[in-house]
C-alpha atoms as a PDB file:
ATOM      1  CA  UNK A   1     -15.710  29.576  12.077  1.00  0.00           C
ATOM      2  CA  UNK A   2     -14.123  32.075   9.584  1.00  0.00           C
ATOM      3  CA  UNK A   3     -10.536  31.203  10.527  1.00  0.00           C
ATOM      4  CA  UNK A   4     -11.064  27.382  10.098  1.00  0.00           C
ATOM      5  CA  UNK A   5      -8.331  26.391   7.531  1.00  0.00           C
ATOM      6  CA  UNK A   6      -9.579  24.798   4.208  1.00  0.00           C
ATOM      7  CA  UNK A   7      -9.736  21.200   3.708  1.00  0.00           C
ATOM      8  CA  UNK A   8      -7.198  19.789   1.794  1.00  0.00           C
ATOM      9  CA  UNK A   9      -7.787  19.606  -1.982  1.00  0.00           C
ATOM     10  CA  UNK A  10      -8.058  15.892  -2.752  1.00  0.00           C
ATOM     11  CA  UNK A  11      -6.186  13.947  -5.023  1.00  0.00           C
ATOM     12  CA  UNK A  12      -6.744  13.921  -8.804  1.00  0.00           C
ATOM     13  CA  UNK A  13      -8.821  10.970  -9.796  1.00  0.00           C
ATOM     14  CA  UNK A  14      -7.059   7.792 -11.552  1.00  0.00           C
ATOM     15  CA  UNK A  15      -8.117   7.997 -15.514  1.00  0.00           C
ATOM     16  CA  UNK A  16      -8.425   4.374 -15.585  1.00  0.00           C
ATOM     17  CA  UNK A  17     -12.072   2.999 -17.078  1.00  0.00           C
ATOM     18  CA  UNK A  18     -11.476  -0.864 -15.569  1.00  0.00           C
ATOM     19  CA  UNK A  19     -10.254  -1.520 -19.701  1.00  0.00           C
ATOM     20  CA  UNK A  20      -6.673  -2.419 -18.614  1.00  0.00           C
ATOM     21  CA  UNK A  21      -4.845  -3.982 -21.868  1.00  0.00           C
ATOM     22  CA  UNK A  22      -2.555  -2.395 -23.980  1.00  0.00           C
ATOM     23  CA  UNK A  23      -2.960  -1.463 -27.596  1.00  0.00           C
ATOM     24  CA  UNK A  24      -0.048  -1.956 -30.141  1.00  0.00           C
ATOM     25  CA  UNK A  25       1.083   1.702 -29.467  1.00  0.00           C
ATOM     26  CA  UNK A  26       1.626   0.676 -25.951  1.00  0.00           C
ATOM     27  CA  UNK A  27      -1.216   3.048 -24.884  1.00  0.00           C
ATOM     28  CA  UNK A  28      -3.591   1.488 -22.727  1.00  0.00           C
ATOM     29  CA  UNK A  29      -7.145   0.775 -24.211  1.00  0.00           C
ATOM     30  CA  UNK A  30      -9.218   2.082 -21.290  1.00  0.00           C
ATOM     31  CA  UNK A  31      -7.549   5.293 -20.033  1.00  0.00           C
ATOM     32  CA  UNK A  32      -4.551   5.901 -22.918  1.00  0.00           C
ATOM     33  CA  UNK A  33      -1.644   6.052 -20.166  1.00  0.00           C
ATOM     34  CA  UNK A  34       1.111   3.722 -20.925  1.00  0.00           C
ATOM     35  CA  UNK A  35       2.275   0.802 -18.954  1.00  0.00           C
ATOM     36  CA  UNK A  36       4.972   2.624 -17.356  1.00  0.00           C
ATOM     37  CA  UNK A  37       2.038   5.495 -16.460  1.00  0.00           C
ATOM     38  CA  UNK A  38       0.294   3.429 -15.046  1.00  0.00           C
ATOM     39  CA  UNK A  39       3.028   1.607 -12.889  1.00  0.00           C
ATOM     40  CA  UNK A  40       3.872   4.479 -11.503  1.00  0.00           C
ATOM     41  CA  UNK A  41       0.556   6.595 -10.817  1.00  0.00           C
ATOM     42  CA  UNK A  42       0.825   5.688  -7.033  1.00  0.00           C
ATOM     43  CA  UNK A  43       4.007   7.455  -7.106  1.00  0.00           C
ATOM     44  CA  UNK A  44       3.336  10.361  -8.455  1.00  0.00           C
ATOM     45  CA  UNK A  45       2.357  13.296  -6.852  1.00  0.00           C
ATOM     46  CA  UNK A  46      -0.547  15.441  -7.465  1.00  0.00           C
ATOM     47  CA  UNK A  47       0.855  17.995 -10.355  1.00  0.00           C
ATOM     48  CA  UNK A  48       2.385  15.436 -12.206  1.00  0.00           C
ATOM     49  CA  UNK A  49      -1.182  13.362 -12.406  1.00  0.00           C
ATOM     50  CA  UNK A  50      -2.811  16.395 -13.113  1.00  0.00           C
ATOM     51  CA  UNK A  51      -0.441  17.200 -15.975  1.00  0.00           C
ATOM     52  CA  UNK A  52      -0.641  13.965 -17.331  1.00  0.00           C
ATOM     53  CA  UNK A  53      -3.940  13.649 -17.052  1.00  0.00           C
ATOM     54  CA  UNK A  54      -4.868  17.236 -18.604  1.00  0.00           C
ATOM     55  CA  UNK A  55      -2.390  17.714 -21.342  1.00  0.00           C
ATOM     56  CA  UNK A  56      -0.590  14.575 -22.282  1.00  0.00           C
ATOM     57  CA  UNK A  57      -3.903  11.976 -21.705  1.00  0.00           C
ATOM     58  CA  UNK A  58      -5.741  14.626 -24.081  1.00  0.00           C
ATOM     59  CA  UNK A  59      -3.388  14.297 -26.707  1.00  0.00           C
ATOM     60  CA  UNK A  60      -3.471  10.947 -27.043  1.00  0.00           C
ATOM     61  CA  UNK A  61      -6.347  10.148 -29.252  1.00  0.00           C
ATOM     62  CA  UNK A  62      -7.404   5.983 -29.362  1.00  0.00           C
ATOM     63  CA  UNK A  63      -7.098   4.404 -33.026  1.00  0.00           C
ATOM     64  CA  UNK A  64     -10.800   3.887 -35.060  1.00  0.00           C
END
């Protein structure tokens, strides 16, 4: 039907690769977020992964 409402957008994906150990920066090696990022992804809400994970992750570039 045309009035059906939208589904609801769902949430941003978790950067994390399964590479879960931290560099000497602090950064993780797999997705860049650090361990307090990660610790508290399942608290955040939707905005704050997406900004994290389109402007600070990007930022973050992993050492050669």
């Amino acid at each position: 039907m045309l009035n059906d409402p939208l589904p609801p957008a769902p949430a941003p994906l978790s950067p994390c690769t399964g590479i879960c150990k931290l560099d000497a920066r602090g950064y993780c090696l797999g997705c860049l977020r650090t361990g307090d990022e990660i610790a508290r992804w399942r608290g955040m809400n939707d905005r704050e992964r997406l900004h994290l994970m389109l402007d600070v992750l990007p930022t973050r570039k992993a050492p050669l």
